[in-house]
Amino acid sequence: MAVREFGPEDRALFESVATALYEDVVAEGGIETTDARISEKSPDRPAFDLLVELGMVSLDETSTRFVAVDPATVQSRIIAPLGNEGSRLLQESSSWARAFAPATQAWRRAPATSQGSFMVLHDDADEGGRSRIDSYIAGLVAECEEEMLTAQPQAGRDAETLAAAAVRDTEMLERGTRMRTLYQHSARRSPVTADYVAAVTERGAEVRTLDEFFNRLIVFDHRIAVIPGKQEDLDTAIVIREPSVVDYLVDVFERAWERGRPFSSRDTGMLRDIAAEQRAMTIRMLIEGHADPVSAKRLGVSPRTYAGYVADLKREYESETRFQLGYTMGSQGISGRERGQDED
């Protein structure tokens, strides 16, 4: 039986009323044509008409009853065309993306003076309901040809965001584009971050971690950089095309990269060094007098985890209060910078 194209309103009627009516037909072995439930004035009549149109009930030629039809024979007729149409639309979407690529690349490669060296993006939704910042960055990732550099402070991206990023970034890596990413040491304790790192490193990406606090940064092909509008504000992004500024940001990244430690390494000595670096930074935060929320963010951990670090130091230096802890460390010449001085 050929059926028309059914939409969301039909599905809503099917789920809310028609399914219950169908279950009655099945349970009763059919329903008489004179049944009040399917009369012209019955509130259930639209649901019944939908069942007939779908082919889930049909008139028994040997009686005056409508009988149920196996839903499996109907389902394929409804779902298969939708799946085919979905595949067609996905293919068409990809074709349009490829068609736009040359024009988009020409625009992005134009001299900065024709586009403006700096552009501000706000995180409102585009016509498709997606974040404008996320959509813009996804476009830059799709066009990246040589290398993408990213710095991601903290491990705060949720599982859904990281799963989407993994798909997007692995597609880029499979084109042969290089990728280097910096996290803070705290990211090593995040299972969702570890899953993301495993996915991208399997395809050639490099990921390292640092103890130091840094801000978000993405650089595409050493030509375009994206940074937050403000340190505390991820709802605004600045797109930078000014070559001298992009070069400066790349240099900052490279210096941090040299100090980073490979994410995937489980070398005992390196893990011991990471723990020492986090301990030293906790000491610096205490000595400098930062509030716990600020210190926790600088370390890329939760306030509760940071409080645990402080408690460990209190036990280590046999101090009951932070004041006693600070006094004891000060009297012993502890500054939290001893390792750096030794290396210098």
XYZ file of C-alpha atoms in Angstrom:
344
model
C 0.000 0.000 0.000
C 1.395 3.387 -0.960
C 1.271 5.906 1.877
C 1.745 9.628 1.990
C 4.641 11.262 3.799
C 3.890 11.368 7.511
C 5.104 14.163 9.762
C 5.658 14.859 13.480
C 1.986 15.703 14.055
C 0.987 12.273 12.711
C 3.523 10.586 14.959
C 2.207 12.542 17.972
C -1.350 11.382 17.220
C -0.122 7.824 16.717
C 1.710 7.811 20.073
C -1.005 9.555 22.100
C -4.250 7.985 20.807
C -3.878 5.657 17.844
C -1.631 3.122 19.599
C -4.148 2.634 22.416
C -6.963 2.210 19.886
C -4.859 -0.314 17.936
C -4.235 -2.271 21.142
C -8.023 -2.451 21.662
C -8.487 -3.783 18.126
C -5.860 -6.454 18.757
C -7.282 -7.416 22.156
C -10.858 -7.634 20.856
C -10.002 -9.462 17.653
C -11.287 -6.552 15.591
C -13.691 -3.649 15.819
C -17.157 -3.389 14.209
C -17.718 -0.718 11.575
C -20.626 0.477 13.708
C -18.541 0.817 16.895
C -19.091 4.201 18.574
C -15.334 4.647 19.026
C -14.856 5.058 15.286
C -18.013 6.941 14.424
C -17.697 10.187 12.490
C -18.310 12.241 15.651
C -15.986 10.243 17.923
C -12.899 12.082 19.248
C -10.938 8.925 18.361
C -11.935 9.056 14.688
C -8.798 10.955 13.503
C -6.645 8.312 15.223
C -8.649 5.532 13.569
C -8.326 7.194 10.152
C -4.572 7.360 10.724
C -4.450 3.630 11.495
C -6.347 2.905 8.285
C -4.080 5.210 6.275
C -1.004 3.597 7.765
C -2.403 0.171 6.920
C -2.383 -1.023 10.532
C -6.080 -1.914 10.415
C -8.038 -3.109 7.415
C -11.613 -4.116 6.677
C -12.135 -7.849 6.769
C -13.810 -8.718 3.453
C -15.714 -11.598 5.049
C -17.260 -9.550 7.869
C -18.139 -6.045 8.990
C -15.109 -5.691 11.205
C -11.806 -3.875 10.989
C -8.982 -6.188 12.003
C -5.383 -5.491 13.029
C -2.415 -5.893 10.684
C 1.098 -6.880 11.827
C 2.919 -3.559 12.558
C 6.191 -5.012 11.245
C 4.790 -5.053 7.718
C 3.803 -1.409 8.041
C 6.846 -0.091 9.850
C 9.262 -0.701 6.990
C 7.035 1.211 4.570
C 7.063 4.254 6.866
C 10.627 4.225 8.168
C 12.562 3.127 5.079
C 11.605 6.198 2.998
C 12.488 8.466 5.924
C 15.885 6.784 6.246
C 16.491 7.125 2.507
C 15.515 10.773 2.631
C 17.792 11.311 5.632
C 20.716 9.752 3.758
C 19.950 11.879 0.716
C 19.860 15.050 2.815
C 23.145 14.141 4.547
C 24.778 13.559 1.167
C 23.389 16.816 -0.159
C 24.579 18.629 2.968
C 28.114 17.256 2.481
C 28.045 18.218 -1.194
C 27.027 21.769 -0.341
C 29.791 21.954 2.278
C 32.339 20.898 -0.357
C 30.874 23.389 -2.820
C 31.261 26.221 -0.322
C 34.805 25.243 0.688
C 36.737 27.033 -2.113
C 34.817 30.275 -1.609
C 35.184 30.075 2.175
C 38.914 29.387 1.940
C 39.354 32.309 -0.456
C 37.600 34.596 2.020
C 39.621 33.323 4.988
C 42.903 33.677 3.096
C 42.175 37.227 1.975
C 44.435 39.932 3.455
C 43.472 40.865 6.989
C 42.786 44.446 5.904
C 39.846 43.292 3.744
C 38.221 41.352 6.585
C 39.417 43.124 9.676
C 42.272 41.822 11.795
C 39.948 41.127 14.719
C 36.374 39.876 14.867
C 34.115 39.423 17.898
C 31.793 36.393 18.085
C 28.970 36.137 20.604
C 27.655 32.777 21.786
C 24.060 33.224 20.699
C 22.371 30.562 18.600
C 22.475 30.536 14.801
C 19.484 29.660 12.608
C 20.079 25.966 13.244
C 20.023 26.448 17.013
C 23.767 25.875 17.365
C 26.223 28.114 19.170
C 27.683 30.622 16.720
C 31.110 30.235 18.307
C 30.985 26.426 18.059
C 29.750 26.604 14.468
C 32.495 29.044 13.470
C 35.209 26.943 15.111
C 33.827 23.786 13.469
C 34.174 25.548 10.119
C 37.790 26.475 10.861
C 38.561 22.885 11.892
C 37.035 21.597 8.649
C 39.275 23.935 6.635
C 42.486 23.454 8.654
C 45.142 22.011 6.354
C 48.472 21.967 8.199
C 48.216 22.126 11.996
C 45.816 23.019 14.785
C 47.169 24.117 18.167
C 44.832 24.118 21.157
C 45.222 25.039 24.818
C 42.370 23.876 27.052
C 42.660 24.890 30.717
C 40.981 22.515 33.152
C 39.137 19.350 32.187
C 35.759 21.064 32.322
C 34.308 20.037 28.955
C 31.440 17.595 29.411
C 31.156 14.157 27.834
C 28.770 15.291 25.085
C 31.000 18.206 24.073
C 34.126 16.048 24.048
C 32.403 13.294 22.059
C 31.418 15.834 19.383
C 34.944 17.287 19.435
C 36.422 13.805 19.036
C 34.406 13.174 15.860
C 35.253 16.600 14.444
C 38.963 16.419 15.317
C 39.514 12.832 14.181
C 38.046 13.705 10.787
C 40.577 16.527 10.552
C 43.453 14.254 11.606
C 42.455 11.651 9.047
C 42.922 14.308 6.343
C 46.582 14.488 7.406
C 46.351 17.671 9.476
C 48.569 17.760 12.575
C 47.213 18.601 16.022
C 48.839 19.503 19.339
C 46.838 20.089 22.526
C 47.780 21.339 25.995
C 45.795 20.558 29.148
C 46.506 21.125 32.804
C 47.782 18.160 34.830
C 44.342 17.843 36.448
C 42.896 16.684 33.102
C 44.654 13.344 33.636
C 42.029 12.458 36.245
C 39.079 13.054 33.903
C 37.790 9.820 32.281
C 35.950 11.674 29.491
C 39.072 13.681 28.689
C 41.123 10.479 28.659
C 38.661 8.949 26.159
C 38.948 12.014 23.927
C 42.745 11.975 24.124
C 42.824 8.265 23.273
C 40.656 8.883 20.198
C 42.776 11.717 18.796
C 46.219 10.348 19.709
C 45.344 7.090 17.966
C 45.171 9.173 14.798
C 48.393 11.059 15.350
C 47.561 13.982 17.636
C 49.970 14.955 20.423
C 48.672 15.915 23.873
C 50.663 17.254 26.818
C 49.844 18.647 30.254
C 51.185 21.505 32.395
C 50.830 22.531 36.030
C 50.490 26.199 35.146
C 47.295 28.099 34.606
C 46.729 29.375 31.062
C 43.797 30.608 29.012
C 42.003 28.983 26.116
C 43.612 29.283 22.718
C 43.122 27.688 19.307
C 45.377 28.452 16.342
C 44.677 27.224 12.806
C 47.538 26.853 10.318
C 49.489 29.607 12.159
C 47.126 32.078 10.450
C 43.986 32.397 12.570
C 43.736 32.392 16.370
C 40.634 32.213 18.552
C 40.724 33.343 22.190
C 38.017 34.170 24.782
C 36.738 37.718 24.849
C 37.452 37.837 28.571
C 39.239 35.406 30.858
C 36.051 34.632 32.794
C 33.703 34.895 29.802
C 33.346 31.991 27.381
C 30.278 33.557 25.768
C 32.442 35.820 23.610
C 35.346 34.873 21.362
C 37.871 36.995 19.511
C 39.020 35.811 16.084
C 42.483 37.153 15.278
C 44.023 37.328 11.821
C 46.706 39.937 12.448
C 49.917 37.987 11.598
C 52.086 39.595 14.283
C 49.552 38.803 17.033
C 49.014 35.237 15.780
C 52.810 34.718 15.684
C 53.039 35.974 19.265
C 50.350 33.554 20.436
C 52.029 30.672 18.614
C 55.292 31.541 20.393
C 53.502 31.510 23.761
C 52.049 28.105 22.912
C 55.414 26.698 21.797
C 57.130 27.785 25.032
C 54.383 26.129 27.087
C 54.519 23.043 24.855
C 58.229 22.561 25.551
C 57.501 22.409 29.289
C 54.537 20.048 28.896
C 54.561 16.350 29.760
C 53.051 13.701 27.435
C 49.477 12.887 28.450
C 49.719 9.211 27.556
C 52.970 8.563 29.444
C 52.671 6.558 32.653
C 56.352 6.687 33.544
C 56.656 6.539 37.348
C 59.268 9.282 37.479
C 57.167 11.611 35.343
C 54.039 11.012 37.423
C 56.081 11.766 40.545
C 57.262 15.013 38.948
C 53.670 15.970 38.081
C 52.571 15.433 41.681
C 55.497 17.573 42.851
C 54.577 20.333 40.402
C 50.973 20.413 41.619
C 52.156 20.470 45.228
C 54.528 23.354 44.487
C 51.783 25.335 42.773
C 49.451 24.772 45.749
C 52.152 26.202 48.012
C 52.528 29.236 45.755
C 48.789 29.845 45.788
C 48.771 29.692 49.609
C 51.753 31.995 50.025
C 50.340 34.518 47.551
C 47.080 34.558 49.517
C 44.640 33.624 46.748
C 41.097 32.624 47.694
C 40.321 28.922 47.400
C 38.054 29.249 44.296
C 40.782 31.230 42.503
C 43.492 28.778 43.534
C 41.356 25.800 42.496
C 40.795 27.297 39.060
C 44.489 28.052 38.665
C 45.205 24.376 39.332
C 42.284 23.235 37.184
C 40.634 21.305 40.028
C 37.454 21.608 42.075
C 37.507 23.651 45.315
C 37.016 20.377 47.204
C 40.091 18.822 45.594
C 42.109 21.959 46.298
C 41.020 21.841 49.952
C 42.344 18.272 50.013
C 45.732 19.492 48.753
C 45.857 22.075 51.544
C 44.884 19.454 54.128
C 47.751 17.253 52.921
C 50.194 20.148 53.425
C 48.839 20.769 56.922
C 49.518 17.161 57.840
C 52.944 17.255 56.220
C 53.983 20.360 58.187
C 52.015 19.411 61.346
C 49.929 22.561 61.239
C 46.366 22.980 62.451
C 45.556 26.238 60.674
C 46.552 27.884 57.420
C 48.259 30.623 59.379
C 50.429 28.045 61.129
C 51.069 26.347 57.792
C 52.199 29.601 56.183
C 54.409 30.460 59.143
C 56.027 27.014 59.219
C 56.724 27.001 55.467
C 58.059 30.544 55.637
C 60.397 29.748 58.526
C 61.773 26.811 56.531
C 62.246 28.903 53.407
C 59.571 27.030 51.446
C 58.294 29.104 48.512
C 56.912 26.577 46.035
C 59.528 27.613 43.480
C 62.411 25.429 44.608
C 62.209 23.015 41.650
C 62.286 25.832 39.123
C 65.274 27.406 40.798
C 67.114 24.103 40.789
C 66.489 23.688 37.102
C 67.717 27.208 36.381
